[in-house]
């Protein structure tokens, strides 16, 4: 037949053509004269390609357009299932952090230590952090009550020295920043993270002479996110256990424990 056109289709193309032609999709509904394309196919072989000979130009054009349309439709349907490495901005509150991804997970690094200038206390934990903070009162899983130091009858300098010594005595902890009361009673220490290996945990303590309390925050500086989870891999409670060990060393009660006792 004049004006014929030849196509060479890969094995994937064969499957698309045959499944589409034999299916009940409207994409292939055409006038009666175009309902005979299968009659123009040669017998299919097991080779990697097939030849379609002697197609009228109009039929060949319609066939090529339909194949392209079906392929595009399949790609669009599969896009929501495609897992792409997330960046730090994909996690709420971590937009200012940095991230590094590989095919298995993303490591998000955040330097969020320091006293909140508005609240005057250590920062709250974000939802996507391995973190415990005495300021996260609205997040029970990340909250630990402040410690009451003056309940033991200690004055401020004595209480502060007790806390510094307790932190320094913990294996793996290193004090990297300290203010012994020139502006505030503040200490920050670093410790190896349990998750991810090679990461760093930051521990912060702020003693408030006015309140008679010690506020604190401890968080993993690096967080490992496995696809497609939106929460980091847990630390097995290591951050909380470290804080509880320090609390036991100084012998102070939490606010709840102190006032329940009284």
Short mmCIF file of N, CA and C in Angstrom, two decimals, residues 17 29 120 135 144-145 174 206:
data_model
loop_
_atom_site.label_atom_id
_atom_site.label_comp_id
_atom_site.label_asym_id
_atom_site.label_seq_id
_atom_site.Cartn_x
_atom_site.Cartn_y
_atom_site.Cartn_z
N UNK A 17 2.16 -1.74 22.84
CA UNK A 17 1.26 -1.78 21.68
C UNK A 17 0.19 -2.83 21.86
N UNK A 29 -10.02 4.17 20.31
CA UNK A 29 -11.28 4.14 19.57
C UNK A 29 -11.17 5.08 18.38
N UNK A 120 14.49 32.97 76.47
CA UNK A 120 15.55 32.99 77.47
C UNK A 120 15.86 31.62 78.03
N UNK A 135 12.07 22.59 77.56
CA UNK A 135 11.21 23.65 77.02
C UNK A 135 10.10 23.09 76.14
N UNK A 144 11.24 16.75 79.08
CA UNK A 144 11.70 16.30 80.39
C UNK A 144 11.67 17.51 81.30
N UNK A 145 11.14 17.35 82.49
CA UNK A 145 10.92 18.48 83.39
C UNK A 145 12.24 19.09 83.87
N UNK A 174 32.31 16.05 76.49
CA UNK A 174 33.36 17.07 76.47
C UNK A 174 32.72 18.45 76.51
N UNK A 206 21.22 25.41 81.36
CA UNK A 206 21.10 26.81 81.77
C UNK A 206 20.56 26.84 83.18
#
